[in-house]
Coordinates of C-alpha atoms and ligand atoms in Angstrom, one line a residue:
M1 CA 5.3 13.1 49.3
R2 CA 4.8 16.8 48.7
R3 CA 6.9 16.6 45.5
L4 CA 4.9 13.6 44.3
L5 CA 1.7 15.5 45.0
A6 CA 3.1 18.5 43.1
I7 CA 4.0 16.3 40.1
L8 CA 0.6 14.6 40.1
S9 CA -1.3 17.9 40.3
F10 CA 0.8 19.3 37.3
V11 CA 0.1 16.1 35.2
T12 CA -3.6 16.2 36.0
A13 CA -3.9 19.9 35.3
S14 CA -2.1 19.5 32.0
F15 CA -4.2 16.5 31.0
L16 CA -7.4 18.4 32.0
A17 CA -6.3 21.5 30.2
Y18 CA -5.7 19.6 27.0
A19 CA -8.7 17.4 27.5
S20 CA -10.7 20.6 28.1
E21 CA -10.2 21.6 24.4
G22 CA -12.4 18.7 23.4
T23 CA -11.8 16.6 20.3
P24 CA -12.4 17.4 16.6
A25 CA -15.8 16.4 15.0
P26 CA -15.8 13.2 12.9
Q27 CA -14.0 13.8 9.6
I28 CA -16.0 15.2 6.8
V29 CA -15.0 13.4 3.6
N30 CA -14.6 15.1 0.2
V31 CA -14.6 18.7 1.5
Q32 CA -13.7 19.8 -2.0
G33 CA -17.2 18.7 -3.0
R34 CA -18.7 21.0 -0.4
H35 CA -19.3 24.7 0.0
T36 CA -16.1 26.1 1.5
I37 CA -14.5 29.4 2.3
S38 CA -10.7 29.4 2.2
L39 CA -8.8 30.8 5.1
D40 CA -5.5 30.4 3.3
G41 CA -3.1 33.3 3.1
L42 CA -0.9 35.3 5.5
W43 CA -1.7 34.6 9.2
K44 CA -0.3 36.6 12.1
T45 CA 2.1 34.6 14.2
I46 CA 3.9 34.5 17.5
V47 CA 7.0 32.2 17.9
D48 CA 6.7 30.8 21.5
P49 CA 9.5 28.3 22.3
Y50 CA 8.6 28.3 26.1
E51 CA 4.9 28.0 25.4
N52 CA 4.4 31.3 27.4
G53 CA 1.0 31.7 25.8
Y54 CA -0.2 28.4 27.1
Y55 CA 1.4 27.9 30.6
N56 CA 2.2 30.3 33.5
Y57 CA 5.6 30.6 35.0
R58 CA 5.0 27.4 37.1
M59 CA 4.1 25.5 33.9
Q60 CA 0.4 25.4 34.8
P61 CA -2.0 25.9 31.9
H62 CA -3.4 29.4 31.7
S63 CA -7.1 30.0 31.8
D64 CA -8.4 30.9 28.3
A65 CA -8.5 34.5 29.4
S66 CA -4.9 34.6 30.3
S67 CA -3.7 32.5 27.3
Y68 CA -2.8 33.8 23.8
F69 CA -6.2 32.4 22.7
A70 CA -7.6 35.6 24.4
D71 CA -6.0 37.6 21.6
R72 CA -5.8 40.8 23.6
D73 CA -5.3 44.0 21.7
F74 CA -2.0 45.3 23.1
D75 CA -2.7 48.8 21.5
A76 CA -6.2 49.1 22.8
D77 CA -5.3 49.9 26.4
R78 CA -1.7 50.6 27.3
T79 CA -2.5 50.7 31.0
V80 CA -3.0 46.9 31.0
L81 CA 0.0 44.5 30.8
Y82 CA -0.2 42.0 28.0
E83 CA 3.1 40.6 27.1
Y84 CA 2.1 39.4 23.6
N85 CA 0.7 41.0 20.5
F86 CA -0.5 39.4 17.3
N87 CA -0.8 42.7 15.6
S88 CA 2.8 42.7 14.4
D89 CA 4.4 42.2 11.0
R90 CA 5.3 38.6 11.9
T91 CA 3.3 36.5 9.4
L92 CA 3.5 33.1 7.9
M93 CA 1.8 31.8 4.7
V94 CA -0.9 29.1 5.2
P95 CA -0.6 26.5 3.9
G96 CA 3.1 26.1 4.4
D97 CA 5.8 24.9 6.8
W98 CA 7.5 27.6 8.9
N99 CA 11.0 26.1 8.4
T100 CA 11.4 27.3 4.8
Q101 CA 9.5 30.5 5.2
R102 CA 11.8 32.2 7.8
E103 CA 15.5 31.7 8.1
T104 CA 15.2 31.9 11.9
L105 CA 12.7 29.0 11.9
Y106 CA 14.9 26.6 9.8
Y107 CA 15.6 24.2 12.6
Y108 CA 12.8 25.4 14.9
E109 CA 11.0 22.8 16.9
G110 CA 8.4 24.2 19.3
T111 CA 5.2 26.2 19.3
V112 CA 4.1 28.8 16.8
W113 CA 0.8 30.6 17.4
Y114 CA -1.2 31.4 14.2
R115 CA -4.0 33.9 14.1
N116 CA -6.6 34.6 11.4
I117 CA -9.3 37.3 11.8
F118 CA -12.2 36.8 9.5
D119 CA -15.8 38.0 9.0
Y120 CA -18.6 35.5 8.5
K121 CA -22.3 35.9 7.9
P122 CA -23.9 33.1 9.9
A123 CA -26.9 31.5 8.3
P124 CA -29.6 30.0 10.5
D125 CA -30.0 26.8 8.4
K126 CA -26.2 26.1 8.1
R127 CA -23.6 24.3 10.2
V128 CA -20.0 25.5 10.0
F129 CA -16.8 23.6 10.5
V130 CA -13.1 24.8 10.5
Y131 CA -11.3 22.1 8.4
F132 CA -7.5 21.6 8.5
G133 CA -5.8 19.6 5.8
A134 CA -3.1 18.9 8.4
A135 CA -1.1 20.6 11.1
N136 CA 2.3 19.2 12.2
Y137 CA 2.3 18.0 14.9
D138 CA 0.1 18.9 17.9
A139 CA -2.5 21.6 17.2
V140 CA -4.8 23.3 19.8
V141 CA -7.6 25.3 18.1
G142 CA -9.2 28.4 19.8
L143 CA -12.0 30.6 18.5
N144 CA -13.0 34.0 19.8
G145 CA -11.1 33.6 23.0
K146 CA -12.0 29.9 23.8
K147 CA -10.0 26.7 23.3
I148 CA -12.2 24.4 21.4
A149 CA -10.3 21.3 20.1
R150 CA -6.9 19.6 20.0
H151 CA -5.6 17.3 17.3
V152 CA -2.4 15.2 17.4
G153 CA -0.8 13.8 14.2
G154 CA 1.0 15.8 11.5
Y155 CA -0.4 14.4 8.3
T156 CA -4.2 13.8 8.5
P157 CA -7.2 16.1 8.2
F158 CA -9.4 17.2 11.1
N159 CA -12.4 19.5 11.4
V160 CA -13.9 21.4 14.3
E161 CA -17.6 22.4 14.5
V162 CA -18.0 26.1 15.1
T163 CA -21.8 26.4 14.4
G164 CA -23.3 29.2 16.5
M165 CA -19.8 30.4 17.6
L166 CA -19.1 32.8 14.8
K167 CA -20.0 36.5 14.6
E168 CA -20.5 38.7 11.6
E169 CA -17.2 40.6 12.1
G170 CA -13.8 39.9 13.5
N171 CA -13.8 36.2 14.4
S172 CA -10.4 35.4 16.0
L173 CA -9.3 31.9 15.0
I174 CA -6.1 31.0 16.8
V175 CA -4.1 27.8 16.5
K176 CA -1.2 26.7 18.7
V177 CA 1.0 24.4 16.5
D178 CA 3.8 22.5 18.3
N179 CA 6.1 20.3 16.2
K180 CA 8.3 19.1 19.0
R181 CA 9.2 15.4 18.6
H182 CA 8.3 13.0 21.4
T183 CA 9.6 9.6 22.3
D184 CA 6.0 8.4 22.5
G185 CA 5.0 10.2 19.3
V186 CA 4.1 8.8 15.8
P187 CA 6.7 9.3 14.4
T188 CA 9.0 9.2 17.3
L189 CA 12.2 11.1 18.0
N190 CA 14.3 9.9 15.0
S191 CA 13.2 10.0 11.4
D192 CA 15.0 10.6 8.1
W193 CA 13.0 13.6 7.0
W194 CA 12.7 17.2 8.0
N195 CA 10.4 17.9 10.9
Y196 CA 8.4 20.6 9.0
G197 CA 6.1 22.4 11.5
G198 CA 3.1 24.5 10.9
L199 CA -0.3 24.7 9.3
T200 CA 1.1 22.7 6.4
R201 CA -2.1 22.2 4.4
S202 CA -5.1 24.4 3.7
V203 CA -7.5 25.7 6.3
L204 CA -11.2 26.1 5.2
L205 CA -14.6 26.9 6.5
V206 CA -16.9 24.2 5.5
E207 CA -20.7 25.0 5.4
T208 CA -23.2 22.2 5.5
P209 CA -27.0 21.8 5.9
M210 CA -28.2 21.1 9.5
T211 CA -28.3 17.4 8.5
F212 CA -25.6 16.5 5.9
I213 CA -23.9 13.6 4.2
R214 CA -20.8 13.4 6.3
D215 CA -19.2 10.2 5.1
Y216 CA -19.8 7.5 2.5
S217 CA -18.1 4.6 0.8
V218 CA -18.8 3.8 -2.9
Q219 CA -16.6 1.0 -4.2
L220 CA -16.8 -2.0 -6.6
K221 CA -17.7 -5.2 -4.8
Q222 CA -14.4 -7.1 -4.8
D223 CA -16.1 -10.5 -5.4
N224 CA -18.5 -9.3 -8.0
P225 CA -17.2 -6.6 -10.4
K226 CA -20.7 -6.0 -11.8
M227 CA -21.9 -4.6 -8.5
V228 CA -21.1 -1.4 -6.6
E229 CA -21.5 -1.6 -2.8
G230 CA -21.3 1.1 -0.2
W231 CA -22.8 3.0 2.6
V232 CA -23.7 6.5 3.6
R233 CA -23.7 8.3 7.0
L234 CA -25.7 11.4 7.7
D235 CA -24.8 13.8 10.5
G236 CA -27.5 15.8 12.1
E237 CA -30.9 15.7 13.8
Q238 CA -32.9 14.5 10.8
S239 CA -31.1 11.1 10.7
E240 CA -33.8 9.1 8.9
Q241 CA -33.9 10.3 5.3
D242 CA -34.2 8.9 1.8
V243 CA -30.8 9.0 0.1
V244 CA -30.4 8.6 -3.7
V245 CA -27.0 7.3 -5.0
E246 CA -26.6 7.9 -8.7
I247 CA -23.9 7.2 -11.3
P248 CA -25.4 9.0 -14.3
E249 CA -23.0 7.8 -16.9
L250 CA -23.7 4.2 -16.0
K251 CA -27.4 4.9 -15.7
S252 CA -27.2 3.4 -12.2
K253 CA -29.3 4.7 -9.4
V254 CA -30.5 3.4 -6.0
T255 CA -32.6 4.9 -3.2
V256 CA -32.1 3.9 0.4
R257 CA -33.4 5.1 3.8
T258 CA -31.0 5.9 6.6
D259 CA -31.7 4.5 10.1
K260 CA -31.9 6.4 13.3
D261 CA -28.1 6.7 13.4
G262 CA -28.1 8.2 9.9
Y263 CA -26.7 5.1 8.3
A264 CA -27.7 3.0 5.3
S265 CA -25.9 0.6 3.0
F266 CA -26.6 -0.1 -0.6
E267 CA -25.7 -2.1 -3.7
M268 CA -26.2 -1.2 -7.3
K269 CA -25.7 -3.1 -10.6
V270 CA -23.0 -1.5 -12.9
K271 CA -21.1 -2.2 -16.1
P272 CA -18.2 0.2 -15.7
Q273 CA -15.0 0.7 -17.5
Y274 CA -12.6 -0.5 -14.8
W275 CA -10.1 2.0 -13.4
C276 CA -6.5 1.1 -14.4
P277 CA -3.3 2.9 -15.2
E278 CA -3.9 2.7 -18.9
N279 CA -7.5 4.0 -18.5
P280 CA -7.9 5.8 -15.2
K281 CA -11.7 6.1 -15.7
L282 CA -13.6 8.1 -13.1
Y283 CA -17.3 8.5 -12.8
D284 CA -19.4 11.2 -11.3
V285 CA -21.2 9.8 -8.3
I286 CA -23.9 11.9 -6.8
L287 CA -25.3 11.3 -3.3
S288 CA -28.5 13.2 -2.5
S289 CA -30.4 13.1 0.8
E290 CA -33.6 15.2 1.5
T291 CA -31.4 17.9 2.9
D292 CA -28.0 17.6 1.3
S293 CA -26.2 16.6 -2.0
V294 CA -22.5 15.9 -2.6
K295 CA -20.7 14.9 -5.8
D296 CA -17.5 12.9 -6.1
R297 CA -15.4 11.4 -8.9
I298 CA -14.9 7.7 -8.2
G299 CA -13.2 4.8 -10.1
F300 CA -14.1 1.2 -10.0
R301 CA -11.6 -1.7 -9.9
T302 CA -10.7 -4.9 -8.1
I303 CA -7.4 -5.6 -6.4
E304 CA -6.2 -8.9 -4.9
T305 CA -3.3 -11.2 -4.8
R306 CA -2.9 -14.7 -6.2
G307 CA 0.2 -16.6 -5.2
T308 CA 3.0 -14.2 -6.0
E309 CA 1.0 -12.0 -8.3
I310 CA -0.9 -8.8 -7.7
L311 CA -4.1 -8.8 -9.7
L312 CA -5.7 -5.5 -10.9
N313 CA -9.1 -6.2 -12.4
G314 CA -8.2 -9.9 -12.4
E315 CA -5.0 -9.4 -14.4
P316 CA -1.4 -9.6 -13.1
V317 CA 0.2 -6.1 -12.8
F318 CA 3.8 -5.2 -12.1
C319 CA 4.0 -2.1 -9.9
K320 CA 6.5 0.2 -11.7
G321 CA 6.8 2.6 -8.8
V322 CA 8.9 5.2 -7.1
S323 CA 8.9 6.4 -3.5
I324 CA 8.0 10.1 -2.9
H325 CA 8.3 12.4 0.2
E326 CA 5.8 15.2 0.4
E327 CA 8.2 18.0 -0.5
M328 CA 7.6 20.7 -3.1
P329 CA 9.7 20.5 -6.2
Y330 CA 12.2 23.3 -7.0
S331 CA 12.1 26.3 -4.7
A332 CA 12.9 25.8 -1.0
S333 CA 11.9 22.2 -0.9
G334 CA 9.4 22.8 1.9
R335 CA 6.3 20.8 2.5
A336 CA 4.3 20.2 -0.7
Y337 CA 0.6 21.1 -0.4
S338 CA -0.9 22.2 -3.7
E339 CA -2.3 20.6 -6.8
E340 CA 0.5 22.2 -8.8
H341 CA 3.1 20.5 -6.6
A342 CA 1.3 17.2 -7.0
R343 CA 1.1 17.5 -10.8
T344 CA 4.9 18.3 -11.0
L345 CA 6.0 15.4 -8.7
L346 CA 3.6 12.9 -10.2
G347 CA 4.4 14.1 -13.7
W348 CA 8.1 13.2 -13.1
A349 CA 7.0 9.7 -11.9
K350 CA 4.9 9.3 -15.2
E351 CA 7.9 10.5 -17.2
M352 CA 10.0 7.7 -15.6
G353 CA 7.3 5.2 -16.8
C354 CA 5.7 4.6 -13.4
N355 CA 2.2 3.2 -12.9
F356 CA 2.6 3.3 -9.1
V357 CA 3.8 5.6 -6.3
R358 CA 4.7 5.0 -2.6
L359 CA 3.6 8.1 -0.7
A360 CA 6.2 7.9 2.1
H361 CA 6.3 7.9 5.1
Y362 CA 2.9 9.4 6.1
P363 CA -0.4 10.3 4.4
H364 CA 0.2 13.0 1.8
N365 CA -2.1 15.9 1.0
E366 CA -5.3 14.9 -0.8
H367 CA -4.2 16.5 -4.0
M368 CA -1.4 13.9 -4.3
V369 CA -3.9 11.0 -4.1
R370 CA -6.5 12.6 -6.4
V371 CA -4.1 13.8 -9.0
A372 CA -2.4 10.3 -9.0
E373 CA -5.8 8.8 -9.5
E374 CA -6.5 11.0 -12.5
M375 CA -3.0 10.2 -13.9
G376 CA -3.4 6.4 -13.6
L377 CA -0.9 6.0 -10.7
M378 CA -1.7 3.3 -8.1
V379 CA -0.8 4.4 -4.6
W380 CA 0.7 2.8 -1.5
S381 CA -0.3 5.0 1.4
E382 CA 1.2 4.7 4.9
I383 CA 1.1 6.0 8.5
P384 CA 4.4 7.2 10.1
V385 CA 4.9 4.1 12.4
Y386 CA 8.6 4.5 11.6
W387 CA 11.7 2.9 13.2
T388 CA 11.7 2.9 17.0
I389 CA 8.1 3.7 17.9
Q390 CA 7.1 3.0 21.5
F391 CA 5.3 -0.2 20.8
D392 CA 4.5 -1.0 24.4
N393 CA 2.8 2.4 25.0
P394 CA -1.1 2.4 24.8
Q395 CA -1.1 6.2 24.0
T396 CA 1.3 5.6 21.2
Y397 CA -1.0 2.9 19.8
A398 CA -4.0 5.1 20.1
N399 CA -2.2 7.8 18.2
A400 CA -1.1 5.4 15.5
E401 CA -4.6 4.0 15.1
S402 CA -6.2 7.4 15.0
Q403 CA -3.9 8.4 12.1
L404 CA -4.7 5.1 10.4
V405 CA -8.4 5.7 10.8
D406 CA -8.1 9.3 9.5
M407 CA -6.1 8.1 6.5
I408 CA -8.5 5.4 5.5
T409 CA -11.5 7.6 6.2
R410 CA -10.2 10.3 3.8
D411 CA -9.0 8.1 0.9
K412 CA -11.2 4.9 1.0
N413 CA -13.1 6.0 -2.2
R414 CA -9.9 6.4 -4.2
A415 CA -9.6 3.6 -6.7
N416 CA -5.9 4.1 -7.2
V417 CA -5.1 3.5 -3.5
I418 CA -4.5 -0.3 -3.5
I419 CA -2.2 -0.7 -0.5
W420 CA -2.4 0.6 3.1
S421 CA 0.9 0.2 4.9
V422 CA 1.2 0.2 8.7
A423 CA 4.9 0.5 9.4
N424 CA 8.4 1.2 8.0
E425 CA 11.6 -0.6 9.2
T426 CA 10.3 -1.4 12.7
P427 CA 12.6 -3.5 14.9
H428 CA 11.3 -7.1 15.6
G429 CA 9.9 -7.8 19.0
V430 CA 6.8 -9.1 20.8
A431 CA 5.3 -5.6 21.6
R432 CA 6.0 -4.5 18.0
L433 CA 4.3 -7.5 16.5
E434 CA 1.2 -7.1 18.7
F435 CA 1.1 -3.4 18.0
L436 CA 1.2 -4.0 14.2
K437 CA -1.2 -6.9 14.3
R438 CA -3.7 -4.6 16.0
L439 CA -3.2 -2.0 13.3
I440 CA -3.5 -4.6 10.5
A441 CA -6.8 -5.9 12.1
K442 CA -8.1 -2.4 12.3
T443 CA -7.2 -1.8 8.7
R444 CA -9.0 -4.9 7.5
E445 CA -12.0 -4.1 9.7
M446 CA -12.3 -0.7 8.2
D447 CA -11.5 -1.7 4.6
P448 CA -11.4 -5.4 3.7
T449 CA -11.0 -4.5 0.0
R450 CA -7.4 -3.3 -0.2
L451 CA -4.0 -5.0 0.3
V452 CA -2.2 -4.4 3.6
S453 CA 1.6 -4.1 3.8
A454 CA 4.5 -2.9 5.9
A455 CA 8.0 -2.0 4.7
M456 CA 10.1 -4.8 6.5
E457 CA 13.8 -5.4 6.4
K458 CA 15.9 -8.1 4.8
D459 CA 17.6 -10.9 6.7
N460 CA 20.9 -12.5 5.5
I461 CA 21.0 -16.3 5.3
D462 CA 24.6 -15.9 4.4
A463 CA 26.8 -13.1 2.9
T464 CA 25.0 -13.2 -0.5
T465 CA 21.7 -15.1 0.2
V466 CA 18.9 -13.0 1.6
T467 CA 15.3 -13.4 2.6
V468 CA 12.8 -11.7 4.9
K469 CA 12.4 -13.5 8.2
D470 CA 9.8 -11.3 9.8
E471 CA 6.9 -12.7 11.8
L472 CA 4.8 -10.0 10.3
I473 CA 4.8 -11.7 6.9
E474 CA 1.9 -13.9 8.0
Y475 CA -0.3 -10.9 8.6
V476 CA 0.4 -8.8 5.5
D477 CA -0.4 -9.4 1.8
L478 CA 3.0 -8.7 0.4
I479 CA 6.6 -9.6 1.2
S480 CA 7.5 -5.9 1.1
F481 CA 10.9 -4.8 2.3
N482 CA 13.6 -2.2 2.0
Q483 CA 17.1 -3.3 0.8
Y484 CA 20.2 -1.2 0.2
V485 CA 22.6 -3.8 -1.3
G486 CA 25.3 -1.6 -3.0
W487 CA 24.9 1.3 -0.7
Y488 CA 24.6 0.4 3.0
D489 CA 25.5 -3.2 2.3
G490 CA 28.7 -3.4 0.2
T491 CA 29.3 -1.7 -3.1
S492 CA 27.3 -1.9 -6.3
E493 CA 29.1 -5.0 -7.6
K494 CA 27.6 -6.9 -4.7
C495 CA 24.2 -6.8 -6.4
D496 CA 25.6 -9.2 -9.0
R497 CA 26.2 -11.8 -6.4
M498 CA 23.0 -11.7 -4.5
N499 CA 20.4 -14.5 -4.3
W500 CA 16.9 -13.9 -2.9
V501 CA 14.9 -16.7 -1.5
F502 CA 11.4 -16.6 0.0
D503 CA 9.6 -19.5 1.6
V504 CA 6.2 -17.8 1.6
K505 CA 4.2 -17.6 -1.6
K506 CA 3.2 -13.9 -1.6
P507 CA 4.0 -11.1 -4.0
V508 CA 7.6 -9.8 -3.4
F509 CA 7.7 -6.0 -3.3
I510 CA 11.0 -4.0 -2.9
S511 CA 9.7 -0.9 -1.2
E512 CA 13.1 0.8 -1.1
F513 CA 16.5 0.5 -2.8
G514 CA 19.1 3.0 -4.2
G515 CA 21.9 5.2 -3.3
G516 CA 23.0 8.9 -3.2
A517 CA 24.3 11.2 -5.9
V518 CA 24.8 14.9 -6.2
Y519 CA 23.2 16.1 -9.5
G520 CA 26.0 17.2 -11.8
R521 CA 28.8 15.6 -9.7
H522 CA 30.7 13.3 -12.1
G523 CA 33.6 11.0 -11.5
D524 CA 34.7 7.4 -11.4
V525 CA 32.0 4.8 -11.1
S526 CA 33.5 3.6 -7.8
E527 CA 33.2 7.1 -6.2
R528 CA 30.2 7.5 -3.9
F529 CA 27.8 10.4 -4.5
T530 CA 28.8 10.7 -8.2
E531 CA 26.0 10.3 -10.8
E532 CA 28.1 7.5 -12.3
Y533 CA 28.1 5.5 -9.0
Q534 CA 24.3 5.9 -8.6
E535 CA 23.7 5.0 -12.3
D536 CA 25.9 1.8 -12.0
L537 CA 24.1 0.9 -8.7
Y538 CA 20.7 1.2 -10.3
Q539 CA 21.8 -0.8 -13.4
R540 CA 23.1 -3.6 -11.2
S541 CA 20.0 -3.4 -9.0
V542 CA 17.5 -3.8 -11.8
N543 CA 19.6 -6.7 -13.2
M544 CA 19.4 -8.3 -9.8
M545 CA 15.7 -7.7 -9.6
D546 CA 15.2 -9.4 -12.9
R547 CA 16.5 -12.5 -11.1
I548 CA 14.0 -12.3 -8.2
E549 CA 11.2 -14.9 -8.5
G550 CA 7.8 -13.5 -7.5
L551 CA 8.8 -9.8 -7.7
A552 CA 5.5 -7.9 -8.2
G553 CA 6.7 -4.4 -7.9
T554 CA 9.3 -1.9 -6.6
T555 CA 9.5 1.7 -5.4
P556 CA 13.1 2.9 -5.6
W557 CA 14.2 5.4 -2.9
I558 CA 13.4 8.1 -4.0
L559 CA 12.0 10.4 -6.7
K560 CA 13.5 13.7 -5.4
D561 CA 16.3 14.7 -3.1
F562 CA 14.7 15.7 0.2
R563 CA 15.7 17.5 3.4
S564 CA 16.9 15.5 6.4
P565 CA 18.7 16.7 9.5
R566 CA 20.6 13.4 9.4
R567 CA 22.4 14.2 6.1
Q568 CA 25.3 16.5 7.0
I569 CA 28.2 16.2 4.5
V570 CA 28.9 19.9 3.7
G571 CA 29.1 20.4 -0.1
I572 CA 27.5 17.1 -0.9
Q573 CA 24.4 16.6 1.3
D574 CA 23.9 20.0 3.0
D575 CA 20.8 18.7 5.0
F576 CA 19.6 16.8 1.9
N577 CA 19.2 13.1 1.5
R578 CA 20.7 12.7 -2.0
K579 CA 19.1 9.4 -3.0
G580 CA 16.7 11.2 -5.3
L581 CA 16.6 10.3 -9.0
I582 CA 15.9 14.0 -9.4
S583 CA 17.7 16.8 -7.6
D584 CA 15.8 19.2 -5.3
Q585 CA 16.0 21.7 -8.2
G586 CA 14.5 19.3 -10.8
G587 CA 17.7 18.0 -12.4
K588 CA 17.3 14.4 -13.6
K589 CA 20.3 12.3 -12.7
K590 CA 21.7 9.5 -14.9
A591 CA 20.0 6.8 -12.8
F592 CA 16.6 8.3 -13.6
Y593 CA 17.1 7.0 -17.2
V594 CA 18.1 3.5 -16.0
M595 CA 14.8 3.2 -14.3
K596 CA 12.9 4.7 -17.2
K597 CA 14.5 2.2 -19.6
W598 CA 13.9 -0.7 -17.2
Y599 CA 10.2 0.2 -16.8
E600 CA 9.8 0.6 -20.6
G601 CA 10.8 -3.0 -20.9
K602 CA 8.4 -4.2 -18.2
Ligands
LIG701 C1 15.4 3.8 5.1 C2 14.2 4.6 5.5 C3 14.1 5.9 4.7 C4 15.5 6.6 4.6 C5 16.3 5.7 3.8 C6 17.8 6.2 3.7 O1 15.1 2.7 4.4 O2 13.0 3.9 5.2 O3 13.2 6.8 5.3 O4 15.4 7.9 4.0 O5 16.5 4.4 4.4 O6 18.6 5.8 4.5 O7 18.0 7.1 2.8

């Protein structure tokens, strides 16, 4: 009984400790359209594998004063015992993962404490938020000695209000980032990508008026392409205000009045050039309330399916895609985070003839989505509900749904995002179906305008006749699935003998196919991991796809070799998944040109 009480008190204390941080403020959209102060650069760090800075020796949470959030100055008073010190030479660059910045952190999974000391001149008529583009995986934020918020989920933004908490000099912002994997996590324990930890995207101070335009939706009405519809949400005391929404280039303007909750919806007549890959037209959209104004660049298009076709602006489109992990090109292959990384990766996709990219397996940084929009690349965006998620765990569902909401909130105004995907290769089962049906319902409730998908798996009818027999098909808009005929299923010649049959009339979308090759490794076409094997596999794969009725798109796996702890052949993989069409150093493999040629003919 005593032991049970001890366990209960520890669990309660831990929950209360974490709960005591509070939760982040609702997401502010389009922060790049706001007044921001960057906190990027070198932050002081402490690597803390036993979470010494958070728990005492009995694993009970410290008070703030005894935790590392207190940021004691070890040098100030040597008579007092503090067994930690941020004022060392141990720094990490923010944004950036820690794994590729420090050899000793290559495989590290645990807590790293980050500290930034900054000055700030508070203004009486301004609110201030600390905005994180992402932190992988579990982040606890402390300011000037006090825990203030916690965010779980490694790939979505969050912002914490710090109005009235800042001082003119020496603000101590401390973030405990823990990238340990958890069975009940999203993703869970096993994933085929590197578990890059850290403040992996930019950290900004965002200043707003006391009442500001926090969120808005401005999109083309899907059943009337001559109308824009949307809504605006103010945040602050002065909730009832006139808000003007203007698209100067279209000479469209409407004024609405927000209600006591700060909310108003609107419609406006437009005659736009529709966004499409050939003409990725974006318009300045200016939203002005009595106390705030924010500008965004927004495109207008319709997306829908008709039978086995995907229709963009009412016309059938074939999604000539490629899958991409969020890894920087060249260099150490760490987490990508910058506009430059995005332009390089997406430039390679354009060079291959793509009009579409699958941003796998989690929401990428906002630069990737916005640069893709400018370049005319449609986007499939997904949350990391990947493989063996704990589908019967309510906390796991809440985590998945929170990441879904954050993803849609951030990117719902991006015309190029045409597909939200809720899962990848998840094993069939009753709990899994209910879990995914709830996510799909939530997606459609938040955004009824875009297509919803999941990367399912193929089912064999016989050795060479395949289909997709997943109960999920009824709830998604595409028959999207990953298949590896010629790599995990037989050798390349098997592609020539495959028949694909589908008894559901929806667009067929092959969300992964391919095989590995080491750039510059040449040999017989039958030898795995040679460029010749991969080239032959790709040629036979595209020939096979030409025979698939209702195929509306594909995103071969994958643009660039990427790190994975599951890929261990020394001298061939060396912790890299080698299915890239381009090597981690930017070398284009022979298969790249097979895809380029096939897309040119599409
Ligand atoms: C799976 C999975 C990918 C993985 C790939 C592979 O389909 O979705 O995340 O990297 O196969 O085995 O290379």
